[in-house]
Amino acid sequence: MRNSKLAEHNPGRKIFSSKIATTIVWLITLVWTVPTLGLFVTSFKSDKKILNEAWWVSLFNPDFSLDNYKNVFFGNDTESLGTGILPYFINSIVITLPATIFPIVIATMAAYALAWIRFRGSDFLFFSIFALQVVPLQMALIPLLLLFTGGAHIGSIPIFPALGIAGDFAGIWLPHTMFALPIAIYLLHNFIASLPRELMEAAHVDGANHFKVFRMIVLPLAIPGIAAISIFQFLWVWNDLLVALTFASGTEEVAPINSKLASLVGQYGSGYTQLSAGAFITIAVPLIVFFSLQRYFVRGLLAGSVKS
């Protein structure tokens, strides 16, 4: 109320503040976009042109070629690119989609159960899951890898069998799912718990069980939150290299695209045009995913922050 009264007495203050905020946002956006624009322009130029002129000169005198993308994506033996990044690109898709879908599905069901199905120890279970976020990812990688490859034993008594999934896609999906569940359950729990209680009680009065309430009411209303968390999980898995290399066990058949980018530079760092093309291919997919789901992004982040 006080701010609105001040704005009424001084209407120029609101306009001035709005213009300043807009200008700052545009400046930050411009500065943030310049490196990406430089990477994009460089990816269309040859080594000689990059050495002879700055990348921004090409904006006024365009002379672009798709040779870098063709060589990087499909390979060029004369430039030691081998088969290109296409197999690794497919591997990243195969890794990222299940590693995004699995934790979101499990976290959504767990969040509903912890928010609306009261049972003994539910609060303790919720806070225990949330507390798992303090476990550093790097500290859990090697124990998990040993668990997957050799199982767990007390003396000669096995208590957990060896799964034998290291070096396979399943061996990468499972760690990503495990690491994503605590934060996903926490965020979705806050979102689902903020849904109107009257709506849930009316559904139960009409004879709907928990599965029907979850499928018919919770899922449609939770789409913004699910989409926002899916964006974060997709970006994290797609850009991940540490988890994939650890649980792929050096197997080229399941290696992600990030593992191939380092080899594109060449022995003496002369292949930066190929690297820029490969890097832009790598960031293109997350950009497509983000802009496709951006209408849910802000709604999903803000949902659940204030209960009605």
XYZ file of C-alpha atoms in Angstrom:
308
model
C 0.000 0.000 0.000
C 2.786 2.401 0.915
C 4.618 1.765 -2.363
C 1.428 2.230 -4.375
C 0.731 5.566 -2.656
C 4.266 6.699 -3.388
C 3.839 5.705 -7.012
C 0.590 7.704 -7.197
C 2.282 10.811 -5.815
C 5.334 10.314 -8.046
C 4.268 8.480 -11.228
C 7.597 9.221 -12.926
C 9.378 7.141 -10.314
C 7.669 3.945 -11.449
C 8.382 4.625 -15.134
C 11.989 5.561 -14.377
C 12.541 2.442 -12.293
C 10.950 0.288 -14.961
C 13.196 1.766 -17.660
C 16.309 1.243 -15.564
C 15.381 -2.353 -14.790
C 14.625 -3.062 -18.449
C 17.922 -1.513 -19.556
C 19.894 -3.539 -17.011
C 18.192 -6.763 -18.090
C 18.920 -6.067 -21.750
C 22.568 -5.252 -21.004
C 23.024 -8.456 -19.020
C 21.339 -10.424 -21.803
C 23.582 -8.833 -24.418
C 26.778 -9.515 -22.467
C 25.643 -13.072 -21.772
C 24.838 -13.684 -25.454
C 28.033 -12.261 -27.000
C 30.217 -15.363 -26.331
C 27.534 -17.632 -27.761
C 27.235 -15.423 -30.830
C 31.017 -15.526 -31.265
C 30.985 -19.308 -30.974
C 28.196 -19.514 -33.546
C 29.963 -17.273 -36.071
C 33.301 -19.048 -35.576
C 31.713 -22.411 -36.277
C 30.992 -21.326 -39.872
C 34.496 -20.046 -40.666
C 37.669 -21.798 -41.788
C 40.926 -21.780 -39.827
C 42.535 -19.247 -42.170
C 39.658 -16.788 -41.925
C 39.600 -17.022 -38.156
C 43.320 -16.201 -38.039
C 43.021 -13.279 -40.459
C 40.007 -11.497 -39.002
C 37.986 -11.223 -35.820
C 34.697 -13.060 -35.648
C 32.576 -9.889 -35.466
C 33.971 -8.741 -38.839
C 32.091 -11.625 -40.440
C 28.801 -10.091 -39.323
C 29.353 -7.239 -41.801
C 31.129 -9.309 -44.455
C 29.542 -12.767 -44.247
C 31.303 -15.631 -46.000
C 30.153 -18.747 -44.234
C 30.423 -22.459 -44.942
C 28.801 -25.584 -43.504
C 31.971 -27.668 -43.929
C 32.781 -27.584 -40.207
C 29.371 -28.968 -39.263
C 29.528 -31.601 -41.997
C 32.995 -32.771 -40.956
C 32.274 -32.720 -37.237
C 28.884 -34.392 -37.409
C 29.615 -37.076 -39.997
C 33.396 -37.323 -39.712
C 36.382 -36.647 -41.893
C 39.296 -39.068 -41.781
C 41.646 -36.538 -43.368
C 41.294 -34.321 -40.310
C 41.463 -37.181 -37.787
C 37.815 -36.752 -36.844
C 37.041 -40.424 -37.343
C 33.344 -41.136 -37.561
C 32.409 -37.717 -36.174
C 30.207 -36.977 -33.217
C 27.004 -38.499 -34.600
C 27.316 -41.782 -32.600
C 28.154 -39.799 -29.455
C 25.239 -37.448 -30.133
C 22.898 -40.447 -30.291
C 24.462 -41.809 -27.084
C 23.738 -38.529 -25.311
C 20.101 -38.695 -26.416
C 19.826 -42.302 -25.209
C 21.407 -41.335 -21.881
C 19.528 -38.097 -21.267
C 15.919 -38.999 -22.066
C 15.577 -42.006 -19.689
C 17.747 -40.279 -17.063
C 15.238 -37.401 -17.135
C 12.023 -39.410 -17.353
C 12.816 -42.007 -14.664
C 13.503 -39.612 -11.745
C 10.627 -37.297 -12.679
C 8.117 -40.177 -12.731
C 9.364 -41.607 -9.427
C 9.654 -38.185 -7.774
C 6.122 -37.156 -8.803
C 4.578 -40.276 -7.283
C 6.721 -40.017 -4.146
C 5.891 -36.317 -3.739
C 2.159 -37.021 -3.916
C 2.455 -39.854 -1.399
C 4.457 -37.734 1.046
C 2.153 -34.704 0.628
C -1.313 -36.291 0.723
C -1.031 -39.828 2.102
C -0.378 -39.597 5.800
C 1.375 -42.549 7.394
C 3.612 -43.110 10.381
C 7.051 -41.633 9.772
C 6.095 -39.738 6.609
C 7.597 -36.473 7.837
C 10.789 -38.204 8.938
C 11.044 -39.915 5.545
C 10.544 -36.614 3.712
C 13.239 -34.798 5.698
C 15.580 -37.775 5.337
C 15.190 -37.646 1.550
C 15.781 -33.911 1.592
C 18.896 -34.375 3.755
C 20.435 -36.623 1.081
C 21.185 -33.472 -0.916
C 24.127 -32.759 1.374
C 25.934 -35.894 0.148
C 28.516 -34.726 -2.424
C 28.064 -36.312 -5.815
C 31.800 -36.890 -6.239
C 32.014 -38.772 -2.952
C 29.377 -41.312 -4.015
C 30.679 -42.153 -7.506
C 33.377 -44.712 -6.683
C 31.376 -46.548 -3.953
C 28.442 -46.832 -6.374
C 30.697 -48.096 -9.149
C 32.163 -50.740 -6.828
C 28.648 -51.698 -5.768
C 27.552 -52.122 -9.384
C 30.583 -54.171 -10.397
C 31.292 -56.263 -7.298
C 28.221 -56.029 -5.098
C 28.488 -55.783 -1.316
C 29.708 -58.506 1.056
C 30.151 -59.019 4.761
C 33.006 -61.474 4.809
C 31.958 -64.206 2.414
C 28.246 -63.464 2.778
C 26.816 -61.402 -0.116
C 24.288 -58.781 0.964
C 23.929 -57.103 -2.435
C 24.594 -58.867 -5.736
C 26.788 -57.402 -8.447
C 24.494 -55.819 -11.023
C 27.000 -55.999 -13.854
C 25.664 -52.830 -15.497
C 28.870 -50.778 -15.516
C 29.774 -49.920 -19.091
C 26.121 -50.044 -20.165
C 23.437 -47.391 -20.532
C 21.593 -48.754 -17.497
C 24.714 -48.140 -15.437
C 24.461 -44.425 -16.297
C 20.678 -44.089 -15.982
C 20.609 -45.448 -12.433
C 23.137 -43.007 -10.873
C 21.525 -40.023 -12.590
C 18.147 -41.145 -11.273
C 19.484 -41.610 -7.748
C 21.243 -38.244 -7.655
C 18.195 -36.380 -9.015
C 15.549 -37.839 -6.712
C 16.170 -35.829 -3.473
C 15.855 -32.364 -5.015
C 13.091 -33.452 -7.411
C 10.997 -34.953 -4.606
C 11.513 -31.873 -2.436
C 10.472 -29.377 -5.116
C 7.527 -31.421 -6.371
C 6.382 -32.070 -2.798
C 6.135 -28.318 -2.174
C 4.267 -27.883 -5.451
C 1.786 -30.727 -4.918
C 1.259 -29.909 -1.242
C 0.076 -26.409 -2.238
C -2.869 -27.792 -4.235
C -6.297 -27.012 -2.696
C -7.256 -29.486 0.018
C -10.953 -29.005 -0.816
C -10.303 -30.373 -4.306
C -8.690 -33.521 -2.923
C -11.417 -34.061 -0.332
C -14.156 -33.615 -2.947
C -12.506 -36.234 -5.166
C -12.296 -38.722 -2.299
C -15.942 -38.058 -1.367
C -16.896 -38.884 -4.958
C -15.204 -42.267 -4.562
C -11.859 -41.631 -6.239
C -8.905 -43.574 -4.895
C -5.385 -42.209 -4.605
C -4.337 -43.494 -8.014
C -7.278 -41.796 -9.727
C -6.726 -38.543 -7.813
C -3.065 -38.622 -8.798
C -3.814 -39.339 -12.456
C -6.854 -37.094 -12.971
C -6.144 -34.136 -10.671
C -2.545 -33.950 -9.507
C -0.762 -34.645 -12.798
C -2.630 -32.010 -14.875
C -2.181 -29.370 -12.162
C 1.482 -30.261 -11.571
C 2.580 -29.925 -15.215
C 4.334 -26.532 -14.681
C 6.378 -27.897 -11.792
C 7.174 -31.133 -13.609
C 8.247 -29.209 -16.723
C 10.509 -26.855 -14.749
C 12.277 -29.706 -12.960
C 12.516 -31.661 -16.219
C 14.380 -28.737 -17.794
C 16.924 -28.677 -14.974
C 17.387 -32.451 -15.033
C 17.713 -32.557 -18.823
C 20.329 -29.790 -18.831
C 22.294 -31.407 -16.020
C 22.374 -34.856 -17.598
C 23.057 -33.556 -21.109
C 26.007 -31.443 -19.935
C 27.342 -34.079 -17.546
C 30.667 -35.723 -18.250
C 31.852 -36.965 -14.857
C 29.031 -39.436 -14.142
C 28.934 -40.716 -17.719
C 32.684 -41.344 -17.895
C 32.752 -42.978 -14.467
C 29.954 -45.465 -15.087
C 30.637 -45.966 -18.805
C 33.995 -47.444 -17.710
C 35.749 -46.120 -20.792
C 33.365 -47.840 -23.202
C 33.157 -45.844 -26.419
C 29.783 -47.366 -27.353
C 28.038 -45.550 -24.483
C 30.228 -42.428 -24.221
C 28.353 -39.085 -24.430
C 29.023 -36.278 -26.880
C 31.030 -34.288 -24.314
C 33.730 -36.956 -24.283
C 34.266 -36.471 -28.028
C 34.550 -32.677 -27.919
C 37.975 -32.726 -26.247
C 39.459 -34.728 -29.115
C 38.216 -32.203 -31.691
C 40.833 -29.623 -30.694
C 43.658 -31.584 -32.304
C 47.157 -32.338 -31.079
C 48.333 -28.701 -31.074
C 45.003 -26.971 -30.526
C 44.543 -26.176 -34.195
C 41.060 -27.610 -34.586
C 39.140 -24.889 -32.773
C 36.769 -24.379 -35.696
C 35.707 -28.025 -35.422
C 35.459 -27.606 -31.668
C 33.230 -24.531 -32.029
C 30.927 -26.397 -34.424
C 30.748 -29.398 -32.086
C 30.166 -27.163 -29.066
C 27.304 -25.345 -30.787
C 25.709 -28.670 -31.742
C 25.968 -29.611 -28.073
C 24.218 -26.464 -26.815
C 21.564 -26.475 -29.553
C 19.570 -29.350 -28.016
C 19.270 -27.779 -24.513
C 18.235 -24.494 -26.116
C 15.480 -26.252 -28.067
C 14.249 -27.987 -24.904
C 14.304 -24.774 -22.867
C 12.457 -22.619 -25.404
C 9.906 -25.399 -25.971
C 9.049 -25.493 -22.245
C 9.730 -21.878 -21.279
C 6.045 -21.048 -20.778
C 6.031 -23.523 -17.874
C 9.427 -22.521 -16.526
C 8.620 -19.430 -14.433
C 5.259 -20.842 -13.339
C 6.969 -24.021 -12.220
C 9.662 -22.184 -10.267
C 7.177 -19.930 -8.449
C 4.528 -22.588 -7.844
C 4.472 -23.890 -4.330
C 6.483 -20.969 -2.948
C 3.313 -19.418 -1.504
C 0.439 -21.571 -0.384
C -3.055 -20.374 -1.110
